[in-house]
Coordinates of C-alpha atoms and ligand atoms in Angstrom, one line a residue:
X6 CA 56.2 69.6 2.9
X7 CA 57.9 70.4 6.3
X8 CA 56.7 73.7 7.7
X9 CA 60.2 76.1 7.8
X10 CA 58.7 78.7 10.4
X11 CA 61.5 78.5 13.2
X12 CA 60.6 77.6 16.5
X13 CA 60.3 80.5 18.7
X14 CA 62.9 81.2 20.4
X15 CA 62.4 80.8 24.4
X16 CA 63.1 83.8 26.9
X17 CA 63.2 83.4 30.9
X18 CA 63.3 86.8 32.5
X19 CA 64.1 86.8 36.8
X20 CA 63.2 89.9 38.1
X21 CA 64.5 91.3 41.2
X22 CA 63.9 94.4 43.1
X23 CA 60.9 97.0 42.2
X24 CA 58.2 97.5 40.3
X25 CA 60.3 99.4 37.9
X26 CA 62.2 95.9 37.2
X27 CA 58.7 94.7 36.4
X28 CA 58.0 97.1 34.1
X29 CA 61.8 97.1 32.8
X30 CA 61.5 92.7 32.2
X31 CA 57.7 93.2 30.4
X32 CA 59.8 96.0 27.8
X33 CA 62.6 93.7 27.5
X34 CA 60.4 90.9 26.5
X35 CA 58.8 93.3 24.3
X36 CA 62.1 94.0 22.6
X37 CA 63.3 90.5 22.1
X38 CA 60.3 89.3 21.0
X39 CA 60.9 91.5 17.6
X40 CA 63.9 89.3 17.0
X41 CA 61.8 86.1 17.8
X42 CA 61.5 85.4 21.0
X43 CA 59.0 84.2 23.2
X44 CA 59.1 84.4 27.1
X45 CA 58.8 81.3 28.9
X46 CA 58.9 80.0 33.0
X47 CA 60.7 77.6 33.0
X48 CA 64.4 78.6 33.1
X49 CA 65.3 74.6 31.9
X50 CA 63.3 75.4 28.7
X51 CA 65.1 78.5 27.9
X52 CA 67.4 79.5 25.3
X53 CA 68.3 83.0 26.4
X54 CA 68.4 83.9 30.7
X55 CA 68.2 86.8 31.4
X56 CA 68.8 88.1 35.3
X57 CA 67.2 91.7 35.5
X58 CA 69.0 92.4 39.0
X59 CA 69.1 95.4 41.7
X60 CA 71.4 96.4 43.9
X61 CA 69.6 98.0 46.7
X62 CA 69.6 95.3 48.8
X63 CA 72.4 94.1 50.6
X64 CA 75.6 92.0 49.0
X65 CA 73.5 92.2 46.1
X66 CA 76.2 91.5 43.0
X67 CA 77.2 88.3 45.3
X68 CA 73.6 87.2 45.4
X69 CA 73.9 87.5 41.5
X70 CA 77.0 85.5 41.1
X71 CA 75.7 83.1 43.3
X72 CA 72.5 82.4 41.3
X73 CA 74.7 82.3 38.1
X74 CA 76.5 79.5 39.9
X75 CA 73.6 77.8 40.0
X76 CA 72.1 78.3 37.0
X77 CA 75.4 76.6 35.3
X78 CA 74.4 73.2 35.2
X79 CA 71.8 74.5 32.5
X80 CA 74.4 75.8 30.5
X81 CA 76.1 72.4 30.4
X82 CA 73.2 70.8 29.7
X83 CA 72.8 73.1 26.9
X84 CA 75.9 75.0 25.6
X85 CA 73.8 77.1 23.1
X86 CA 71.7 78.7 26.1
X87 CA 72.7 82.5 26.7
X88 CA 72.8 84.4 29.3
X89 CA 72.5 87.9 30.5
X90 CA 72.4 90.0 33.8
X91 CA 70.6 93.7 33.2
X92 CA 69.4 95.7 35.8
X93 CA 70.9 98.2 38.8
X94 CA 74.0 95.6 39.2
X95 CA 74.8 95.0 35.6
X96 CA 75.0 99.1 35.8
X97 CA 77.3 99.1 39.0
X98 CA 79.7 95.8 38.2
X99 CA 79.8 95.7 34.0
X100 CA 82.4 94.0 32.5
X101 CA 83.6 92.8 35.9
X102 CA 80.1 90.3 35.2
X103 CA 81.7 88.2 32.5
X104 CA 85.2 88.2 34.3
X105 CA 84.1 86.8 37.1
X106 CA 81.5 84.7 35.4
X107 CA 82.6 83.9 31.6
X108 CA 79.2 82.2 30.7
X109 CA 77.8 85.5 30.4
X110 CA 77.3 87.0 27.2
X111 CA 75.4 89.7 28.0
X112 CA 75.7 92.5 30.1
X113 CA 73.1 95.8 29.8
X114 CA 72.5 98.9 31.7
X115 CA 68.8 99.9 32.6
X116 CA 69.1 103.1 30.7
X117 CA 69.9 100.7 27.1
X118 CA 67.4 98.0 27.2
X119 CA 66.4 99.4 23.5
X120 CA 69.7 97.7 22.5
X121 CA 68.5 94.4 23.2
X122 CA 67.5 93.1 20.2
X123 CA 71.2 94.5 18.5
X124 CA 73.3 92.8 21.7
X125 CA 71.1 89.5 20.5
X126 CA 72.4 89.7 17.0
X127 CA 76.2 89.7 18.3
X128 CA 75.6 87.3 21.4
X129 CA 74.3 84.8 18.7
X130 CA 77.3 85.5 16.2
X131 CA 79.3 84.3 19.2
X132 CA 80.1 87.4 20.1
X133 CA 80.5 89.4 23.9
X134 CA 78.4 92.2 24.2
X135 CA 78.3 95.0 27.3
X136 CA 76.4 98.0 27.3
X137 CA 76.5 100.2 30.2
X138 CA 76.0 103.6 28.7
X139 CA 73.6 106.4 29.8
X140 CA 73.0 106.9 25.7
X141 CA 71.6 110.5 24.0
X142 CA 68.6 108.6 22.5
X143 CA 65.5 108.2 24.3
X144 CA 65.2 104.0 25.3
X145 CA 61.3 104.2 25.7
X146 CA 61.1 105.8 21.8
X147 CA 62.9 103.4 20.4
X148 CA 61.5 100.0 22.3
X149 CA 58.6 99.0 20.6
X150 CA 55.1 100.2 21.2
X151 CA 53.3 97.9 24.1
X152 CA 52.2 94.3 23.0
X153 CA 48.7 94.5 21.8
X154 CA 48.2 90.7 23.8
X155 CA 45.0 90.5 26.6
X156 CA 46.5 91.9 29.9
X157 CA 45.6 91.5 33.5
X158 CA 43.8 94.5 34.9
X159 CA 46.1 96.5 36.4
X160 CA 49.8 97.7 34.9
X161 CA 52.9 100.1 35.3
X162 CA 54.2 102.5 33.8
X163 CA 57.1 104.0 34.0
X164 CA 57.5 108.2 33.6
X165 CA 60.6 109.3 35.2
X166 CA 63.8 107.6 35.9
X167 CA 67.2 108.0 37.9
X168 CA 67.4 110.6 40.5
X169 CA 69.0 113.6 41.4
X170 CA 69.0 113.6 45.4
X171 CA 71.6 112.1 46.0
X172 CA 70.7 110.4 49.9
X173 CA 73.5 109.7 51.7
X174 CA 72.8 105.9 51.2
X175 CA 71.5 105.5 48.2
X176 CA 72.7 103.8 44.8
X177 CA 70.7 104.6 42.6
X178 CA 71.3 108.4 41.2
X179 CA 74.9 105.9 40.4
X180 CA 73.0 103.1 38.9
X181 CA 69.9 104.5 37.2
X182 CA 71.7 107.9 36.5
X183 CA 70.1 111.8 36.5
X184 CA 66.3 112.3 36.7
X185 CA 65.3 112.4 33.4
X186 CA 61.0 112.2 32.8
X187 CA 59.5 110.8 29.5
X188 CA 57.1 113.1 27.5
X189 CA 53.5 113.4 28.6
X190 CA 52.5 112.4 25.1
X191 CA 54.1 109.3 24.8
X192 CA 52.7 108.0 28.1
X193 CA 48.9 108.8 27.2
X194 CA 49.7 106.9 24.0
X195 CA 51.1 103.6 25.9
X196 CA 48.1 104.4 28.8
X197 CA 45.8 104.1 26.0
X198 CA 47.5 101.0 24.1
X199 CA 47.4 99.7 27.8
X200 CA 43.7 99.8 28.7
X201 CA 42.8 98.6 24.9
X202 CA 44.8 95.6 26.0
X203 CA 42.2 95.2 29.4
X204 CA 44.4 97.3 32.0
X205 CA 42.0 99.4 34.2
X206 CA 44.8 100.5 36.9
X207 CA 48.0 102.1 35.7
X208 CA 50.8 102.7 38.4
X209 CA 53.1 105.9 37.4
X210 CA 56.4 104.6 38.1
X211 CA 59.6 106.6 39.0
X212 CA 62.5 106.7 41.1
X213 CA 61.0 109.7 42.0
X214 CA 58.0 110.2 40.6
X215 CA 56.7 113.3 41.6
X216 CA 59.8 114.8 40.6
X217 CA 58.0 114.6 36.9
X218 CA 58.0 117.2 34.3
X219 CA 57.7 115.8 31.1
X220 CA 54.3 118.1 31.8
X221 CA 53.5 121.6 31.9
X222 CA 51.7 120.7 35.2
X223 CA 54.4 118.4 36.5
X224 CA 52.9 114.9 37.4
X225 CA 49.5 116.3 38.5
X226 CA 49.1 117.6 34.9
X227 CA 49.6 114.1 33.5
X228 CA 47.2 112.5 35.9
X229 CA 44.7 115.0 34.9
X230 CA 45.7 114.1 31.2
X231 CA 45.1 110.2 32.4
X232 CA 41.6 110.8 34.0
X233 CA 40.4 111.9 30.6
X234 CA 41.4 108.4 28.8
X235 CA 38.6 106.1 28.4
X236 CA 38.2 103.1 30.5
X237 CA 41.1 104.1 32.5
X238 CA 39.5 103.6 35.9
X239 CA 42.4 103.9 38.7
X240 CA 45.5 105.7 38.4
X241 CA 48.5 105.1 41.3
X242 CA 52.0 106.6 41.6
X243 CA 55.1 105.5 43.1
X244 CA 57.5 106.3 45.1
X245 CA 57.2 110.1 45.7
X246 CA 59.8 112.4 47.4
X247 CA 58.2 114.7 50.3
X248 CA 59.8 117.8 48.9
X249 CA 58.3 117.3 45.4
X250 CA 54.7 117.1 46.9
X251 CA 53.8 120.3 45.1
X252 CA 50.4 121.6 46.3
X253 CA 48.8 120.6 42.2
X254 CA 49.4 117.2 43.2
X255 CA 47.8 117.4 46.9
X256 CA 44.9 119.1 45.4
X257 CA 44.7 116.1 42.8
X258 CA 44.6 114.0 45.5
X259 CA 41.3 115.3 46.8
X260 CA 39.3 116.1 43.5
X261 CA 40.6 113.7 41.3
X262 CA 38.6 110.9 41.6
X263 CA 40.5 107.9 39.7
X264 CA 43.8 108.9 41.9
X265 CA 43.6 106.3 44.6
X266 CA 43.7 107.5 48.1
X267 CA 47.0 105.7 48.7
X268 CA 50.6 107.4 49.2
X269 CA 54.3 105.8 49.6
X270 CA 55.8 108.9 51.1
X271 CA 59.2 107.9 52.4
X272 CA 60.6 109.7 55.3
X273 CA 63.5 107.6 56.4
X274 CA 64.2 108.7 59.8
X275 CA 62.4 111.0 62.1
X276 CA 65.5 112.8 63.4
X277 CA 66.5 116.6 61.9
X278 CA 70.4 115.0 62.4
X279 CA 69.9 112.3 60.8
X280 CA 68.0 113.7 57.7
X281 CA 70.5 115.9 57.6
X282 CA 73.2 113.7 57.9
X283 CA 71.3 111.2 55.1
X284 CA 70.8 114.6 53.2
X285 CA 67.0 114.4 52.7
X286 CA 66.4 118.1 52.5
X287 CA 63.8 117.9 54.7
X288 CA 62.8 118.1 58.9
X289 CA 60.8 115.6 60.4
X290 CA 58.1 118.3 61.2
X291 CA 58.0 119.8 57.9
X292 CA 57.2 115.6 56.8
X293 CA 54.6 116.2 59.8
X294 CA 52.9 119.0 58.1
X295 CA 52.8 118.0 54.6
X296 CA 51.0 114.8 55.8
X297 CA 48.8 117.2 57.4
X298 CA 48.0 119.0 54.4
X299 CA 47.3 116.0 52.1
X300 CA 45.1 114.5 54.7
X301 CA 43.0 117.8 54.8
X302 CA 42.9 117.0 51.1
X303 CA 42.1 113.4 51.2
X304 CA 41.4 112.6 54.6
X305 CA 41.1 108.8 54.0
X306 CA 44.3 108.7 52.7
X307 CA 46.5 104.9 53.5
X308 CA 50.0 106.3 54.1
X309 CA 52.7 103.9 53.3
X310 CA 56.5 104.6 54.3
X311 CA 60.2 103.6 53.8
X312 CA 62.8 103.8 57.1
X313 CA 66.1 102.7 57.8
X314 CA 67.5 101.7 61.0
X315 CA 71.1 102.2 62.2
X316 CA 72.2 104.8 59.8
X317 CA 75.5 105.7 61.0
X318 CA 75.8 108.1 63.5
X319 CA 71.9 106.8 65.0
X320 CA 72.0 107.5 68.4
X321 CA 69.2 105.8 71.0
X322 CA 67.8 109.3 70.6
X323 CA 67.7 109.3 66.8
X324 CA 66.1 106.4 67.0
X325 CA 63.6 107.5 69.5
X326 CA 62.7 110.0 67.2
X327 CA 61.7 107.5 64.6
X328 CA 59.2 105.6 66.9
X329 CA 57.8 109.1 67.6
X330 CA 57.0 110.3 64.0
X331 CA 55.6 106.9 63.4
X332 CA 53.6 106.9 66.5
X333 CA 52.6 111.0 65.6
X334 CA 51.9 109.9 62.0
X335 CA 50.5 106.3 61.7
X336 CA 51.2 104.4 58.7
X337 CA 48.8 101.6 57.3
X338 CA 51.5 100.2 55.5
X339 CA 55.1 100.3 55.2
X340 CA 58.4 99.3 54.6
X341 CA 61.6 99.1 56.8
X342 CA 65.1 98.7 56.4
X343 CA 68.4 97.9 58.7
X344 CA 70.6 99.9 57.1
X345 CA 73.7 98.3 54.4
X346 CA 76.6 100.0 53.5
X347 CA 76.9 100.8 49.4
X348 CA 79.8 101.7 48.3
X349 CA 80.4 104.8 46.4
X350 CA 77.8 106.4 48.6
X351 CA 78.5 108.9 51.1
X352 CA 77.5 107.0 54.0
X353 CA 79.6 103.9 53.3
X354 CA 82.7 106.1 54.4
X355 CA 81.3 106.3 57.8
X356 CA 81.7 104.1 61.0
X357 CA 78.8 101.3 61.0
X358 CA 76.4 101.0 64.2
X359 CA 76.9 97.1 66.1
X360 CA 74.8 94.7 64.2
X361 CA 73.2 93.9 67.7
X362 CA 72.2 97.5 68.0
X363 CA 70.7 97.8 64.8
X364 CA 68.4 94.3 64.9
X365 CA 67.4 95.4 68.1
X366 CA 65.4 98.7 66.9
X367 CA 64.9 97.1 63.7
X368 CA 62.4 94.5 65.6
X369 CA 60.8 97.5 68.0
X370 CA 60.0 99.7 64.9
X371 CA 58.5 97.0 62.6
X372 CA 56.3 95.7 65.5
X373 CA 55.1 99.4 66.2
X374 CA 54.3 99.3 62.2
X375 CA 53.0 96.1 62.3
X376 CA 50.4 97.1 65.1
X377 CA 49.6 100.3 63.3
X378 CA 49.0 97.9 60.1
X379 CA 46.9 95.2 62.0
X380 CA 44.6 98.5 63.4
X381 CA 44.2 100.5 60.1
X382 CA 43.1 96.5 58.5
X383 CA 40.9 96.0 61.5
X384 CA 39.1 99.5 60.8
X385 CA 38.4 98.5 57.3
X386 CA 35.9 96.0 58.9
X387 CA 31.8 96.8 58.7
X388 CA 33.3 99.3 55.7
X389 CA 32.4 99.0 51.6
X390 CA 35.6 99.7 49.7
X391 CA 35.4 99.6 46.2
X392 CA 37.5 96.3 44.5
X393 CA 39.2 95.5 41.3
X394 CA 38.9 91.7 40.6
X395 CA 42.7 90.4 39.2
X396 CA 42.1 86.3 39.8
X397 CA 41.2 83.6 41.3
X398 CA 42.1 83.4 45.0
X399 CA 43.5 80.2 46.7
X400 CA 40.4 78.9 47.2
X401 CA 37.5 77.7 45.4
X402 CA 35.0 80.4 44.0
X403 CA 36.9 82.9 45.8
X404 CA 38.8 86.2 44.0
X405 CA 41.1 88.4 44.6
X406 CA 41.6 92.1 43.9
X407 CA 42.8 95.3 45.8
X408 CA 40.9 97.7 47.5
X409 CA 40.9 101.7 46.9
X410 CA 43.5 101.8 49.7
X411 CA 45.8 98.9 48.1
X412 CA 44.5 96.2 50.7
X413 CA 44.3 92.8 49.0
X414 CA 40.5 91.8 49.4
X415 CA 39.2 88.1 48.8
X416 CA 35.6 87.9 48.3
X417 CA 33.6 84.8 46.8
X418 CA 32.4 85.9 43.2
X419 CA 32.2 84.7 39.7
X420 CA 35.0 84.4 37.2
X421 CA 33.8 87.2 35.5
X422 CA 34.8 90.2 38.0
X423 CA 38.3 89.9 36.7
X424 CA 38.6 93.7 35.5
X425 CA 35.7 94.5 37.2
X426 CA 35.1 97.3 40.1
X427 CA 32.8 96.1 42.7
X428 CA 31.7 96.9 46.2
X429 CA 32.4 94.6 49.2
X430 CA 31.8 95.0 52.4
X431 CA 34.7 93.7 54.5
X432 CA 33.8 91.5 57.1
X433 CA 37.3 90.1 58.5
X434 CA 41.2 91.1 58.9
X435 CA 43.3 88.5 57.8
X436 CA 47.6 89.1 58.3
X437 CA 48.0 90.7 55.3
X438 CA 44.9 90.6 53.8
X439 CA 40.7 91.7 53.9
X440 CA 37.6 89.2 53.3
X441 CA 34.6 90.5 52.5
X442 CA 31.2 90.2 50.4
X443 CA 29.9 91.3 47.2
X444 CA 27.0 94.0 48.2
X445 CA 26.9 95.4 44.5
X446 CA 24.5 93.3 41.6
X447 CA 26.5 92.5 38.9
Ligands
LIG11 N1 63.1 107.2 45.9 C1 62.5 106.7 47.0 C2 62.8 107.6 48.2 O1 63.2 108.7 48.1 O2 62.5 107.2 49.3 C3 62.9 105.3 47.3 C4 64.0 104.6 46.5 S1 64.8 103.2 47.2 C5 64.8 102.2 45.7 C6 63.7 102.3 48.2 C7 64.1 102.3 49.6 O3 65.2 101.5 49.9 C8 64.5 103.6 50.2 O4 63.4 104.4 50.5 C9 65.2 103.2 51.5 O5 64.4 103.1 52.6 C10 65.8 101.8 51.1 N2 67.2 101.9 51.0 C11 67.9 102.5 50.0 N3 69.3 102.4 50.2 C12 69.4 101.7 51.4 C13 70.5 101.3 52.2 N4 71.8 101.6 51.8 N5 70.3 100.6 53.3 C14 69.1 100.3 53.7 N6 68.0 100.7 53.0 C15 68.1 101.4 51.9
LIG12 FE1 67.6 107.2 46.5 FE2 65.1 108.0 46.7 FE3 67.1 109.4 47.8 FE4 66.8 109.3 45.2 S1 65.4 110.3 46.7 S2 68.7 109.1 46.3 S3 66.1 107.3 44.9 S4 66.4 107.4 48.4

């Protein structure tokens, strides 16, 4: 007798953008693998693709329809394969998608990924189906609880979503909607379904995370709620907003001892105009002080950043200003930005800076980050930092894992540190990476 079990269907998930796309394709696997479907890598052996996509990058929905316009020839290889685009441009461009791009069958707004599996049901009746709501219901009750299947050690999770700022060049309080944080219960329940699975480092995810209050105590109350679970070893958030750095959360930082002294605190600029003008809310000093403050918490602290060049209006001045926070604050880590009109936002109304101008202090301020990288990797040398194991490193009998401060450390050690917590002493400063030797004994 022939065995009648279906083949499982195959998924391939892209994922662009941040670590909330990560988190957002690992749910939408979850979902779809309810209605059978298994994920897969190779995009050839697929029957369902779907593009999770973000728009905060520049000509991003062109950089979508041009992978779609690659990705046809599988599609004519195989008419039954389906596609779909999710994600921060299938929020901004919707129906638009399948206009331009008729293949598509699928179109879906981050905020009703817990539609999935019904959109699957009509794309494989032959039907179109488009979902761009911000719905009533709550998307993370309604997808499925986490997959019980062995994990790698460390996870996200996301707690809060959208945004109410509003920055003058931002999309995504238009694509990811109002801040809306999920309840404290639910995520000590998926924490815990997480480390059962082998996670031992959860990152809280959120547009703005420590915006949070699906807790009494705001997001330091729902750390304090995570130290307490059980072979939960690490907790890390991401990305914070300097005006919701409440003083429960800088305190957690120096007495909480699995909250990882590591910080993406963006500032964007260091001029008071151009904050202003970028509506941040907040001064360039009072960034200055609140670093302060959470270094007189945590005085090891790695502080990581965001900036954008060029904003419009960005005088040589403005600019000057930048280089001196930086120089006044030093970052060991950060990210940088020319700045890209979006349209719909504020800014996008206003008169652009020459491209010239703004490649020019683009380079200037990344090298003055890069140096202020290379010297904050450098210290790290003769020190002991404390390592989770995630895999094997490029080379043989070596592993990889990060450091307390997020550094990627190599060290040569056995298979069986995967998941593990160990001491090394760091001996060199690679580019973007730390080696180092196990001192601990298994
Ligand atoms: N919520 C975080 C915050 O308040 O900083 C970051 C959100 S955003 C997804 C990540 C970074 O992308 C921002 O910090 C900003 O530096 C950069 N970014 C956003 N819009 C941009 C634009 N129009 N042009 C250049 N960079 C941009
Ligand atoms: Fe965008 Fe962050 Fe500003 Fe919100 S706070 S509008 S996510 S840059």
């Amino acid at each position: 007798m022939s065995d009648r079990t279906p083949a499982p269907k195959k998924l391939y998930i892209k994922t662009y953008g941040c670590q909330m796309n990560v988190y957002d394709s690992e749910r939408m696997a979850e979902a779809l693998g309810g209605k059978g479907y298994v994920e897969t890598k190779s995009p050839e052996d697929a029957d369902m693709i779907l593009l999770n996509t973000c728009h905060i990058r520049e000509k991003a929905a062109e950089k979508v329809y041009s992978e779609l316009g690659r990705m046809k020839a599988l599609k004519d290889e195989k008419p039954d394969l389906k596609f779909g685009v999710t994600g921060c441009v299938a929020q901004a461009e919707g129906e638009e998608i399948m206009r331009r791009q008729p293949m598509v069958d699928l179109v879906v707004g981050p905020q009703s990924y817990h539609r999935l599996p019904a959109m699957d049901e009509a794309v494989q009746a032959g039907k179109k189906a488009l979902d761009t709501d911000f719905p009533d219901d709550d998307k993370f009750e309604t997808l499925t609880k986490r997959s019980k299947a062995k994990r790698g050690p460390t996870a996200f999770l996301t707690v809060q979503e959208g945004c109410d700022k509003f920055c003058a060049f931002c999309v995504v309080p238009y694509t990811r909607g109002a801040e809306v944080s999920r309840p404290a219960d639910r995520i000590i329940r998926e924490a815990n379904e997480l480390v059962e699975s082998g996670v031992r480092e959860i990152t809280l995810l959120g547009q703005n995370v420590n915006a949070y209050h699906g807790h009494d105590g705001g997001l330091a109350g729902l750390i304090w709620d995570l130290d307490k679970v059980d072979g939960l070893e690490r907790i890390r958030f991401t990305t914070s907003h300097p005006n919701d750095m409440d003083d429960a959360l800088i305190d957690a930082h120096g007495t909480c001892s699995k909250l990882m002294p590591y910080l993406h605190l963006p500032v964007q600029a260091g001029s008071d105009r151009i904050l202003k003008a970028m509506n941040r809310k907040h001064t360039a000093e009072s960034y200055i002080r609140l670093i302060e403050r959470i270094r007189g918490a945590r005085p090891d602290l790695l502080l990581s950043g965001d900036f954008i060049v060029g904003f419009p209006g960005e005088t040589d001045q403005d600019f000057e200003d930048t280089m001196s926070l930086i120089c006044e604050v030093h970052y060991g880590q950060a990210y940088s930005f020319k700045y890209s009109t979006r349209p719909g936002t504020p800014a996008a109304e206003k008169p652009q800076l020459p491209e010239d101008v703004m490649n020019e202090r683009l380079q200037r301020l990344q090298s003055l980050l890069r140096e202020q990288q290379v010297e904050t990797q450098e210290s790290m040398v003769g020190r002991e930092v404390s390592v989770l194991f995630e895999k094997a490193g490029r080379e043989a009998g070596q592993m990889i894992g990060k450091s307390e401060y997020l550094h990627a450390v190599f060290a040569e050690a056995p298979m069986d540190v995967i998941g593990q917590v160990r001491k090394v002493r760091i001996t060199r400063s690679e580019s973007n990476s730390l080696g180092g030797i196990l001192t601990d004994a298994p």
